[in-house]
Coordinates of C-alpha atoms in Angstrom, one line a residue:
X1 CA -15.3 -122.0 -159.6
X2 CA -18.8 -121.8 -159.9
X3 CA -20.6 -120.6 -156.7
X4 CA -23.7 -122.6 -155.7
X5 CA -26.8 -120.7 -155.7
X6 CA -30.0 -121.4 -154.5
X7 CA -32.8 -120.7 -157.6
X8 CA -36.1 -121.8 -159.1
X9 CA -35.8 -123.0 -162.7
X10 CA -37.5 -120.5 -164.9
X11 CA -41.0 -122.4 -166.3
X12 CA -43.5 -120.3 -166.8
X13 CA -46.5 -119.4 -163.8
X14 CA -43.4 -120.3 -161.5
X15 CA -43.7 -118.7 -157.8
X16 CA -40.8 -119.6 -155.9
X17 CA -40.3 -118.9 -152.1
X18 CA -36.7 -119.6 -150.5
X19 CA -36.6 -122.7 -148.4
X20 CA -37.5 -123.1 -144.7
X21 CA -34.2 -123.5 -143.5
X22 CA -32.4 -120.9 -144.9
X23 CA -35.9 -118.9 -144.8
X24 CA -34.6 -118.7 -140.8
X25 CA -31.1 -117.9 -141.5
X26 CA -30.3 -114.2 -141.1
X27 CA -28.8 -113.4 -144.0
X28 CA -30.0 -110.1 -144.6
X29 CA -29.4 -109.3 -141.0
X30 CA -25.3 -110.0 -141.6
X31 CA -25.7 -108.4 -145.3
X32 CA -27.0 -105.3 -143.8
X33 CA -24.5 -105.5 -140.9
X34 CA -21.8 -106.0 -143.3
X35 CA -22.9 -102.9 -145.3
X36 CA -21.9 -100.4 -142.5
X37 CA -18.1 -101.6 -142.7
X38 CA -16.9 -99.7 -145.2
X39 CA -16.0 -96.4 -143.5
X40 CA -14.9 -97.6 -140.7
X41 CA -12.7 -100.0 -142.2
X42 CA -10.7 -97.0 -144.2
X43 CA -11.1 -94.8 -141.2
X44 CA -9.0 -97.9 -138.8
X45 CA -6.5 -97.9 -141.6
X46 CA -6.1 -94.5 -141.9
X47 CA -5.6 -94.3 -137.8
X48 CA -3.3 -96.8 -137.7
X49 CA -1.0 -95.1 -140.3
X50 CA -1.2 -92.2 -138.4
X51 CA 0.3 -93.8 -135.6
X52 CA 3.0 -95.0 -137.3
X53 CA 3.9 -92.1 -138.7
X54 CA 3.7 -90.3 -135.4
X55 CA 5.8 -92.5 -133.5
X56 CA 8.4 -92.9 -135.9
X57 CA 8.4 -90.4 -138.5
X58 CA 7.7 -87.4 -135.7
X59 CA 5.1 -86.1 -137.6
X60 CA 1.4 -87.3 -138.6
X61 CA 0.0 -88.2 -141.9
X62 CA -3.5 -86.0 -142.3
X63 CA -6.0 -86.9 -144.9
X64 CA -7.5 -83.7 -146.7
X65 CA -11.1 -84.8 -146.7
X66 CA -12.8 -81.4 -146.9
X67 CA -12.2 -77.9 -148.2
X68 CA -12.0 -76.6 -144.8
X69 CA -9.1 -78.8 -143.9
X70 CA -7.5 -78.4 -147.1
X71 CA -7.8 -74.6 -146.6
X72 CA -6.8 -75.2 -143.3
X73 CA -3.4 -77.4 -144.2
X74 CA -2.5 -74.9 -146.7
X75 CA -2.5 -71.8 -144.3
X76 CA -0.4 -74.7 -142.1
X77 CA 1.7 -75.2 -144.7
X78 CA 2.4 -71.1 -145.6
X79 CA 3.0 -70.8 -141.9
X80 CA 6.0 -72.8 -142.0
X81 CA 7.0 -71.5 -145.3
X82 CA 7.9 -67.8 -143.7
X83 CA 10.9 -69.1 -141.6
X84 CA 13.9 -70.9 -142.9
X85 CA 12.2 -74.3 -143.4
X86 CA 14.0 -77.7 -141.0
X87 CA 13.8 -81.3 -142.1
X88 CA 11.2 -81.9 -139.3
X89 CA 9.3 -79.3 -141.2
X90 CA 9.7 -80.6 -144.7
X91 CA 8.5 -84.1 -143.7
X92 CA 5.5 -82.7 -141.9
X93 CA 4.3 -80.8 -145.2
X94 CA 5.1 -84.3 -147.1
X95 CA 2.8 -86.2 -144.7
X96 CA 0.4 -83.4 -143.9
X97 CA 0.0 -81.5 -147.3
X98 CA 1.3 -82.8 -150.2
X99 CA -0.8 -83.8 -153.0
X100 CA 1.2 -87.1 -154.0
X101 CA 0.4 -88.5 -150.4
X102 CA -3.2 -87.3 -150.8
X103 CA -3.5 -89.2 -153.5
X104 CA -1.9 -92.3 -152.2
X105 CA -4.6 -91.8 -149.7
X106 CA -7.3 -92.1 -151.1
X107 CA -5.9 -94.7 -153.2
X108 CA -5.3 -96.7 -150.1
X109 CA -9.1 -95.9 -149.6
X110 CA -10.4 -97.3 -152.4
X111 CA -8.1 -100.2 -152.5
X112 CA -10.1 -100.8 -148.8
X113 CA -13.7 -100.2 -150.2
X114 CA -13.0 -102.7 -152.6
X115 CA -11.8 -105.7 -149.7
X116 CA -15.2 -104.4 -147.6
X117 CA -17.3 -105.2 -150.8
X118 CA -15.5 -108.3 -151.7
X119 CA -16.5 -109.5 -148.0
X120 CA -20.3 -108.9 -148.5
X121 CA -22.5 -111.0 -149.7
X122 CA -24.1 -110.5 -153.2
X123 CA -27.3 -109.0 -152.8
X124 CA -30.8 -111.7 -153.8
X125 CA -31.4 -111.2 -157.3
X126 CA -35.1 -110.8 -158.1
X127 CA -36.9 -112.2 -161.4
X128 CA -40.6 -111.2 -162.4
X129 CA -42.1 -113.2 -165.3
X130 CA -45.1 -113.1 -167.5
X131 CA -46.2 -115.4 -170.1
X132 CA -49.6 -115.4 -172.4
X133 CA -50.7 -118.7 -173.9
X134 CA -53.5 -117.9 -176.3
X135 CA -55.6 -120.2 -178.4
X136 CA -59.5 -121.6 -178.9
X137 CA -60.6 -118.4 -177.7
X138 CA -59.2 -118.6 -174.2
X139 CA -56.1 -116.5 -173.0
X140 CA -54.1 -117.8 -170.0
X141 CA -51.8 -115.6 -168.1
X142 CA -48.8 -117.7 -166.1
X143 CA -46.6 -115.6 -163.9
X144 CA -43.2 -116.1 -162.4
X145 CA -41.6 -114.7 -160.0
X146 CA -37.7 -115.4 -158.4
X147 CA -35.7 -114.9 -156.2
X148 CA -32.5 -116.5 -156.0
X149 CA -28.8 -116.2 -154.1
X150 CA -25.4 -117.8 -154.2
X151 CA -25.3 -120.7 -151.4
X152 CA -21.6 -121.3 -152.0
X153 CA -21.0 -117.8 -150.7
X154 CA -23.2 -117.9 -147.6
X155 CA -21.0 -121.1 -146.7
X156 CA -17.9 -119.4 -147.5
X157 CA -18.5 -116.7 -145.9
X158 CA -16.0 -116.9 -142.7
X159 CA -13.3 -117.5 -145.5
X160 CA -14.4 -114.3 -147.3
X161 CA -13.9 -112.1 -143.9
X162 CA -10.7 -113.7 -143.1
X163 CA -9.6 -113.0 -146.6
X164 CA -10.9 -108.9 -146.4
X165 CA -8.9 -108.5 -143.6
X166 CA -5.9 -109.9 -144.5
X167 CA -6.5 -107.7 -147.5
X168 CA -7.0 -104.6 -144.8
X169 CA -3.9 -105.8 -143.4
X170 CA -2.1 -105.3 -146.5
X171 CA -3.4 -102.3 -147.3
X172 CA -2.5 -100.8 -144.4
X173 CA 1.1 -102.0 -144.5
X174 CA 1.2 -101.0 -148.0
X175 CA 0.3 -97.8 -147.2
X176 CA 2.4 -97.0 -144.3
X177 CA 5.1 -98.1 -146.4
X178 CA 4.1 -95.3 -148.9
X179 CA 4.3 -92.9 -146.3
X180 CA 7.6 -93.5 -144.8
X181 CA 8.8 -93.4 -148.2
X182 CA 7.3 -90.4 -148.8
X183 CA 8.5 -88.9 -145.7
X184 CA 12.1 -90.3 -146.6
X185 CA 12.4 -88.8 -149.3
X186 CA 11.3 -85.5 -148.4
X187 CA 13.8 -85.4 -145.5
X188 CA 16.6 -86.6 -148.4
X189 CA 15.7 -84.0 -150.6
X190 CA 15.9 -81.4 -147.5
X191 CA 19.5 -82.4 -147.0
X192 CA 20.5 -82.4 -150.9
X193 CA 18.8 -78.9 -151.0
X194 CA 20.5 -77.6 -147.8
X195 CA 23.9 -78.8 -148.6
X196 CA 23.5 -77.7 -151.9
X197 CA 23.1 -74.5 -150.9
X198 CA 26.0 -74.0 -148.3
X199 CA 28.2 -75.1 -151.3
X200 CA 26.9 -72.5 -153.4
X201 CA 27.8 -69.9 -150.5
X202 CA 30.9 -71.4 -150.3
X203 CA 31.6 -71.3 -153.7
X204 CA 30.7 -67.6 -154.2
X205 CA 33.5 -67.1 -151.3
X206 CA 36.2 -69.0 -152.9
X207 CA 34.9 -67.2 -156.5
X208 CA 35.7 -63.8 -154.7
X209 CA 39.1 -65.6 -153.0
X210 CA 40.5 -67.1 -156.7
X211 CA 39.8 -63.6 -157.9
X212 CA 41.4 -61.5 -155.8
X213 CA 44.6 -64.4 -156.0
X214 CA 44.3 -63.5 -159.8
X215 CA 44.4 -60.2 -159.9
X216 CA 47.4 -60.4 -157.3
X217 CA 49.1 -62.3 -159.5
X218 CA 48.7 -60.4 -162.5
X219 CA 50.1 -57.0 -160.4
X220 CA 52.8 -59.0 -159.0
X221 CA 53.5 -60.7 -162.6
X222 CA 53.6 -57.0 -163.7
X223 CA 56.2 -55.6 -161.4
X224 CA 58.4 -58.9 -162.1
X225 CA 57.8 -60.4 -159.0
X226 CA 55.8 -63.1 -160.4
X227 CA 56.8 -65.6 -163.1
X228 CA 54.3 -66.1 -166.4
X229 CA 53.8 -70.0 -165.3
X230 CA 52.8 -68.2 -161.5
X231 CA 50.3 -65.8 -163.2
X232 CA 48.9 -68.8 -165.1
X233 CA 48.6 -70.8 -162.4
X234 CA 46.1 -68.5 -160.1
X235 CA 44.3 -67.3 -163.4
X236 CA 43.5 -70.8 -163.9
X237 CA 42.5 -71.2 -160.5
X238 CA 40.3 -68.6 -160.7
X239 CA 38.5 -69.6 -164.4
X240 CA 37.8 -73.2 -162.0
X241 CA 36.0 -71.4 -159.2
X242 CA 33.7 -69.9 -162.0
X243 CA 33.1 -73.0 -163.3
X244 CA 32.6 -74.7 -160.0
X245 CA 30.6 -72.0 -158.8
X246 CA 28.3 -72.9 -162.0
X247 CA 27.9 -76.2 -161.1
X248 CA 27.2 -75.0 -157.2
X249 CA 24.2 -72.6 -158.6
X250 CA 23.0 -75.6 -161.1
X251 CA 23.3 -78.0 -158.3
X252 CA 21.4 -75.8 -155.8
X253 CA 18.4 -75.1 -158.0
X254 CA 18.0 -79.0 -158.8
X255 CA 18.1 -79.9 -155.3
X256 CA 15.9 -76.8 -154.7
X257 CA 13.6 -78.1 -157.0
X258 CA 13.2 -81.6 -155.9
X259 CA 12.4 -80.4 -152.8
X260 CA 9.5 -78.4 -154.2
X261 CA 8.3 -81.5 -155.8
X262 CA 8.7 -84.2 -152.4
X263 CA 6.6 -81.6 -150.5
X264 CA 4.0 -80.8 -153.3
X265 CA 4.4 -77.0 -153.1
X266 CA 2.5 -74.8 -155.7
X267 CA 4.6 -71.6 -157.9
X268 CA 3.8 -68.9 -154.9
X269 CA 5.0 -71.5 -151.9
X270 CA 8.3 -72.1 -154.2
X271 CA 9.0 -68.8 -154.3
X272 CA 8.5 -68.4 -150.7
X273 CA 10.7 -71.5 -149.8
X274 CA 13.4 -70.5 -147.5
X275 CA 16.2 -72.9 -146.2
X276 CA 18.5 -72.8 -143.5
X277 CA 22.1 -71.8 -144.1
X278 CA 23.8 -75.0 -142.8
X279 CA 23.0 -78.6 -142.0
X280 CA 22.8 -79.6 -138.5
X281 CA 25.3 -80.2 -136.7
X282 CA 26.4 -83.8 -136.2
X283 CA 24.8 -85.8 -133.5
X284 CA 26.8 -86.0 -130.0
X285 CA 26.9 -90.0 -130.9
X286 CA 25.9 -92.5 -133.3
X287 CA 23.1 -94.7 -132.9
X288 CA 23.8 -98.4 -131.0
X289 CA 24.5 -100.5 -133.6
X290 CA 22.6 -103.6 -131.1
X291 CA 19.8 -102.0 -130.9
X292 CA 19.6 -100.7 -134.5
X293 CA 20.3 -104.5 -135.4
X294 CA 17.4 -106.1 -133.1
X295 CA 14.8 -103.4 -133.9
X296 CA 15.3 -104.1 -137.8
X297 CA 13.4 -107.4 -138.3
X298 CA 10.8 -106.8 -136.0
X299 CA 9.3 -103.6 -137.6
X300 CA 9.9 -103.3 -141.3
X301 CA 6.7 -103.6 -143.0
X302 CA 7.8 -104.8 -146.3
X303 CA 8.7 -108.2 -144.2
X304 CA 5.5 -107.9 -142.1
X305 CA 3.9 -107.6 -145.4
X306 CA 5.4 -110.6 -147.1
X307 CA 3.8 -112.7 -143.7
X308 CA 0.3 -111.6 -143.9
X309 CA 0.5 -112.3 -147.8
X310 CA 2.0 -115.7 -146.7
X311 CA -1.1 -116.3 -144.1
X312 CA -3.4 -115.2 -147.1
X313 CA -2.0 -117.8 -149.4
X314 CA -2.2 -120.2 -146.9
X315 CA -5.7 -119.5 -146.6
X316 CA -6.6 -119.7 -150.4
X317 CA -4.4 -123.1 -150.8
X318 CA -7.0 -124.4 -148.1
X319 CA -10.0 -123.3 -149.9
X320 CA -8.7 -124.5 -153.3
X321 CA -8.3 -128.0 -151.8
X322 CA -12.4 -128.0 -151.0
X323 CA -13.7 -126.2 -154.4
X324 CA -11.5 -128.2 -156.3
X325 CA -13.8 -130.9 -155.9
X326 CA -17.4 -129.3 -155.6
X327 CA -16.7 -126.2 -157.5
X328 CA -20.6 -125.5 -158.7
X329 CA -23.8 -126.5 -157.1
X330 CA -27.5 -125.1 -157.7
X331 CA -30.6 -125.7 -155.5
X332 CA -33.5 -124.7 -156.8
X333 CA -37.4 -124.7 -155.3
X334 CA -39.8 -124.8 -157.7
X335 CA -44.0 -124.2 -157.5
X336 CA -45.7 -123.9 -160.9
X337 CA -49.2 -122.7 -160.9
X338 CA -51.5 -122.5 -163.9
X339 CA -55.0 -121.9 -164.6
X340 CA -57.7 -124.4 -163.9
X341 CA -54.7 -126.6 -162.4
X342 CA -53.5 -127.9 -159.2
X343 CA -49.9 -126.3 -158.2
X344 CA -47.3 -128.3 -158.4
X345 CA -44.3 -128.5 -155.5
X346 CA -41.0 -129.9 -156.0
X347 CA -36.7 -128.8 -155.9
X348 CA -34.2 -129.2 -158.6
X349 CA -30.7 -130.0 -157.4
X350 CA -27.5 -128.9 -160.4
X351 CA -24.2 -130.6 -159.7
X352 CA -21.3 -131.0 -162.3
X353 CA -19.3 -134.1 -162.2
X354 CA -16.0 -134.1 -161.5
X355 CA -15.9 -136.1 -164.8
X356 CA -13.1 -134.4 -167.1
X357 CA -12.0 -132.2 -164.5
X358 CA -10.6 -133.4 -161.2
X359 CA -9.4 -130.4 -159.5
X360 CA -6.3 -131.3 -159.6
X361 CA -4.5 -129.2 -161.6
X362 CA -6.1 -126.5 -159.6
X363 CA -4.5 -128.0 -156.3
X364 CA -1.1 -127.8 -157.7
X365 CA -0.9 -124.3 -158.8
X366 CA -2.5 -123.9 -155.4
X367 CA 0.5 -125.9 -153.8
X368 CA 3.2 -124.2 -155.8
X369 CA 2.0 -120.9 -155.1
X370 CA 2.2 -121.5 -151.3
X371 CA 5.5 -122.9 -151.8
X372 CA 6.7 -119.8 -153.7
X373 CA 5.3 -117.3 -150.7
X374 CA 7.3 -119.4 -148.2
X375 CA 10.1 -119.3 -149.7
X376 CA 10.0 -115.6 -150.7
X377 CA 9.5 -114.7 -147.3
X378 CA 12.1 -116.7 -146.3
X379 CA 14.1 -114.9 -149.0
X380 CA 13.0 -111.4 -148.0
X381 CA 13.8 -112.3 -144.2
X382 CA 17.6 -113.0 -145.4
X383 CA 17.3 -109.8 -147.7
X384 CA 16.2 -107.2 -144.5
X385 CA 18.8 -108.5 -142.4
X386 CA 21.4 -108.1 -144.7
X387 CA 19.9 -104.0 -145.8
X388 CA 19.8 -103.3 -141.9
X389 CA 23.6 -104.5 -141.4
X390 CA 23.9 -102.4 -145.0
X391 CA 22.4 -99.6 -143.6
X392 CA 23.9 -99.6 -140.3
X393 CA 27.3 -100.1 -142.0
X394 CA 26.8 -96.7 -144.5
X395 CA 25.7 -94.6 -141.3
X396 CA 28.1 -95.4 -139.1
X397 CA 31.2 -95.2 -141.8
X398 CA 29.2 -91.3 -142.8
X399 CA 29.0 -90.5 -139.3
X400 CA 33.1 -91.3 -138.7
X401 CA 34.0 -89.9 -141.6
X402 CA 32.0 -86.5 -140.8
X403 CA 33.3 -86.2 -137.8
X404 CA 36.6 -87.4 -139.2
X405 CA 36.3 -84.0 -140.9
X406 CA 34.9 -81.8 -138.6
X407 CA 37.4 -82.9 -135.4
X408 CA 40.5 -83.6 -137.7
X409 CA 41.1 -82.8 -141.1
X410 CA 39.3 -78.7 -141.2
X411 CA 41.3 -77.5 -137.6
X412 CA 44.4 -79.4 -139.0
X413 CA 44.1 -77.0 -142.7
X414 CA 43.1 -74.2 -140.4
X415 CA 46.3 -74.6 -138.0
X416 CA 48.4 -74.9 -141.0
X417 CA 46.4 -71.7 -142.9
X418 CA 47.7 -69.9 -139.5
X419 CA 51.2 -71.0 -139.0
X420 CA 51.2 -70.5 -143.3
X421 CA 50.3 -66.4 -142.9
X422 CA 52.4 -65.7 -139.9
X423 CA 55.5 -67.2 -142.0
X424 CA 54.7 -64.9 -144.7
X425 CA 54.1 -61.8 -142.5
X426 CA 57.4 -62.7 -141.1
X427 CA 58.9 -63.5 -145.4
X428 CA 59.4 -66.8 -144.6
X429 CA 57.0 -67.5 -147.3
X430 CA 55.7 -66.4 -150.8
X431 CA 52.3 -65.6 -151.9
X432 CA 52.3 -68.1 -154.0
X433 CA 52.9 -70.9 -151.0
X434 CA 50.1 -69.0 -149.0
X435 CA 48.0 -69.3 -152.2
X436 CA 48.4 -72.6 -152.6
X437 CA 47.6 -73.8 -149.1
X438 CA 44.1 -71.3 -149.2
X439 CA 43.6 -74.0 -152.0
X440 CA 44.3 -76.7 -150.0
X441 CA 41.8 -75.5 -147.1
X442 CA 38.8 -75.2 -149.7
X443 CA 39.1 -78.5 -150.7
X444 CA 38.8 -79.6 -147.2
X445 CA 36.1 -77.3 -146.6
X446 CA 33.9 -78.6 -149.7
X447 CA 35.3 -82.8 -148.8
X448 CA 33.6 -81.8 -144.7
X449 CA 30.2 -80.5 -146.5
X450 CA 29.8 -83.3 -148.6
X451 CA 30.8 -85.2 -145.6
X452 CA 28.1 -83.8 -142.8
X453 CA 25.3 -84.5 -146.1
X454 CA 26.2 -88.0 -146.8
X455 CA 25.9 -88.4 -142.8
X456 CA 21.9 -87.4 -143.0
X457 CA 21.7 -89.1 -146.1
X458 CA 22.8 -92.0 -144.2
X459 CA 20.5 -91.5 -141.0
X460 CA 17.1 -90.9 -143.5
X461 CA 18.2 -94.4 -145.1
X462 CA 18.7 -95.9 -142.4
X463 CA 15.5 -94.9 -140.4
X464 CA 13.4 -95.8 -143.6
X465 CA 15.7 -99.4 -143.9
X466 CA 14.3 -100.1 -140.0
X467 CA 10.7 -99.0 -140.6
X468 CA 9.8 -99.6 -144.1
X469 CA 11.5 -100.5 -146.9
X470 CA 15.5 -99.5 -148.5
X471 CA 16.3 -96.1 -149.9
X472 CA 19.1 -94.6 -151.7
X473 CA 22.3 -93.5 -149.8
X474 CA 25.1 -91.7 -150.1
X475 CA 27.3 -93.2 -151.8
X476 CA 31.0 -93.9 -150.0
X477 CA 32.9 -93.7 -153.0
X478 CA 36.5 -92.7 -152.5
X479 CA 37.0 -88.7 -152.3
X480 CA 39.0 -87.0 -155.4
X481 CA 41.8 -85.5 -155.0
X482 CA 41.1 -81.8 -154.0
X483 CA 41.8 -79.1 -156.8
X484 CA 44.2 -77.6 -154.2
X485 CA 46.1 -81.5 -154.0
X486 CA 46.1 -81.7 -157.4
X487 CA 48.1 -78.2 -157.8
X488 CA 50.2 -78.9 -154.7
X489 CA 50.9 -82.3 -155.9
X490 CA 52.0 -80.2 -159.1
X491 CA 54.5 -78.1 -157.5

């Protein structure tokens, strides 16, 4: 699309003036009006992001603009370091500190610099010219001067706003979806990296536990109150708690680590990392599954998103249906003066013909493309109702099941671990029975951990599934058979 632009042809001793009527129009005036937009454009999106992310992520997002604040957010950040460090903790560093965010800050920035410049008008371009004719003795001097701008954008230019701030719009939702992700995943990898870590501690306690049941079992084996198949038995037991306590300590640095990375701490804030013993405990009750359900649609910003692009295409289809006829037009004012001559006034009008190009084909892609937004809104409409019900679904099954575990299944293996020693103070009982039902109440143990994690797994999902956009869960896969079971189920 060519733009049409108001200019002088270029013959030599030109002077050109612009023309009454747009003389009048205050087009610098809006030019300069639009040049202050810029900050305060990336400033409102920045605010409104911060919002967001304090009313629904319970902490706010803080752009490091300055030494002072970066020095400031550091010192912040060390502060929260010296105690054993929460979730709400870990997603404040994400949102307040971490370098990735930062970054998608200023990103998000530039991205909105960019739509403020595309709104402006171009700036009057400015042509100086001068020619010598010499010959018969004489020398003549013709000079030209130009100044010229695009008409098309002056009449476009209501279309141009609209369009930068639909593209504000979708920076901002684009952003705030950045940061709730970010925030997400920081709380995630504060629950992998807490669970993780109660593992390991309970896996250095059932290490010391199949030990001790070893070494029993080799005394007793060496009196002859223990068979060689016995001895075997809580030998290997033992040789699995060292391997599982392997796994444990791998597992706990992993998580440890991704943790490190989400929240964008340097080598000395690493080492300082502490984390809490446990995971919280489990909420008094799950969320209403109505309310989760109604809330869903209304808020996510990935569907909110996929509107305002929707609006935007609209907008273009409409302005593709009036350039697709007129897509170039010059005006041009013209006043040649030379020496010993009269000056002479006239305009020069430049319009293509719609000859060998109609516009048409431009109208169709135009058509089709609006077509293809409505129906992939429509498409990611269906798509967020059915992740909410998802969501909902995975929460509410890792909330049961935790609780399952905590209420049901531990105090049942502890009851049993009790009425199990007082039979075998009173020789109702071998070690090896008590032995084996110890094994049975780690396994429990281990299935409720991994239990009360996949439950805050399931909340973080499900709070970014409402707000922004999907996230990994835990993943309800049916539990293995506990290596205290499989042993039982041996005997």
């Amino acid at each position: 699309m060519r733009p049409i632009t108001l200019s002088t042809p270029r013959p030599a001793g030109v002077s050109s003036r612009l023309p009454g009527p747009l003389r009048h129009f205050t087009l610098v005036a809006l030019a300069v009006a639009l040049a202050g937009c810029a900050s305060t454009a990336v400033q409102d999106n920045f605010n409104e992001v911060q919002g967001l992310s304090r009313k629904h992520l319970g902490a706010e997002v803080k752009w490091l603009t300055s030494d002072e604040a970066r020095r400031q957010a550091n010192a912040e950040t060390d502060a929260l370091l010296a105690k054993p460090l929460g979730g709400d903790d870990a997603v404040r560093i994400a949102l307040a500190y971490s370098p990735a965010l930062q970054a998608m800050l200023y990103e998000s920035a530039a991205q909105t610099a960019q739509a403020t410049q595309s709104a402006r008008l171009p700036n009057p371009v400015f042509e100086f010219e001068r020619m010598v004719r010499s010959g018969g003795g004489e020398r003549e001097v013709e000079i030209g001067r130009l100044i010229s701008f695009s008409v098309l954008d002056l009449i476009l230019l209501p279309s141009r706003l609209r369009r930068a701030d639909d593209t504000y719009q979708a920076n901002r939702l684009s952003l705030a979806g950045k940061v709730v992700q970010a925030a997400t995943e920081a709380r995630q990898a504060w629950v992998q990296a807490v669970a993780a870590q109660q593992s390991l501690q309970y896996a250095e306690q059932v290490k010391k536990a199949a030990d001790a049941s070893a070494e029993l079992a080799r005394r007793m084996h060496a009196v002859g109150n223990f068979s060689k198949l016995q001895r075997a038995r809580e030998q290997a037991f033992s040789a699995e708690a060292v391997a599982q306590l392997a796994r444990a300590r791998q597992a706990a640095v992993a998580s440890r680590e991704a943790l490190v990375r989400a929240l964008g701490l340097n080598d000395q804030q690493a080492a300082a990392l502490k984390l809490p013993d446990r995971l919280p405990d489990l909420p008094a009750a799950p969320r209403d599954e109505t309310s989760v359900l109604q809330a869903g649609l209304d808020q996510r910003l990935d569907v909110r998103l996929a509107r305002a692009s929707l609006d935007v295409t609209a907008r273009e289809q409409g302005l593709t249906r009036i350039t697709s006829f007129v897509n170039g037009m010059e005006i041009g004012i013209a006043r040649n003066s030379e020496s010993g001559e009269p000056p002479q006034k006239g305009f020069v009008v430049e319009l293509p013909l719609p000859i060998f190009d109609f516009g048409d084909s431009g109208r169709t892609r135009a058509q089709a493309t609006y077509m293809s937004a409505v129906q992939r809104t429509a498409a990611l409409a269906v798509t967020a109702s059915s992740q909410v019900r998802e969501g909902y679904g995975a929460y509410r099954t890792a909330y049961d099941l935790a609780r399952h575990y905590r209420d049901e299944i531990v105090p049942l293996r502890k009851t049993i671990s009790e009425e199990n020693l007082l039979r075998y103070n009173g020789m109702f009982i071998g070690v090896f029975e008590l032995l084996a039902d110890a094994r049975e109440q780690i396994g429990s143990v281990i299935q409720a951990i991994d239990a009360q994690r996949d439950f805050w797994l399931a909340d973080a999902a499900l709070q970014a599934t409402l707000i922004g956009r999907p996230t990994g869960g835990p993943a309800m896969e049916a539990a293995a058979p506990t290596a205290g079971a499989k042993a039982g189920a041996a005997h």
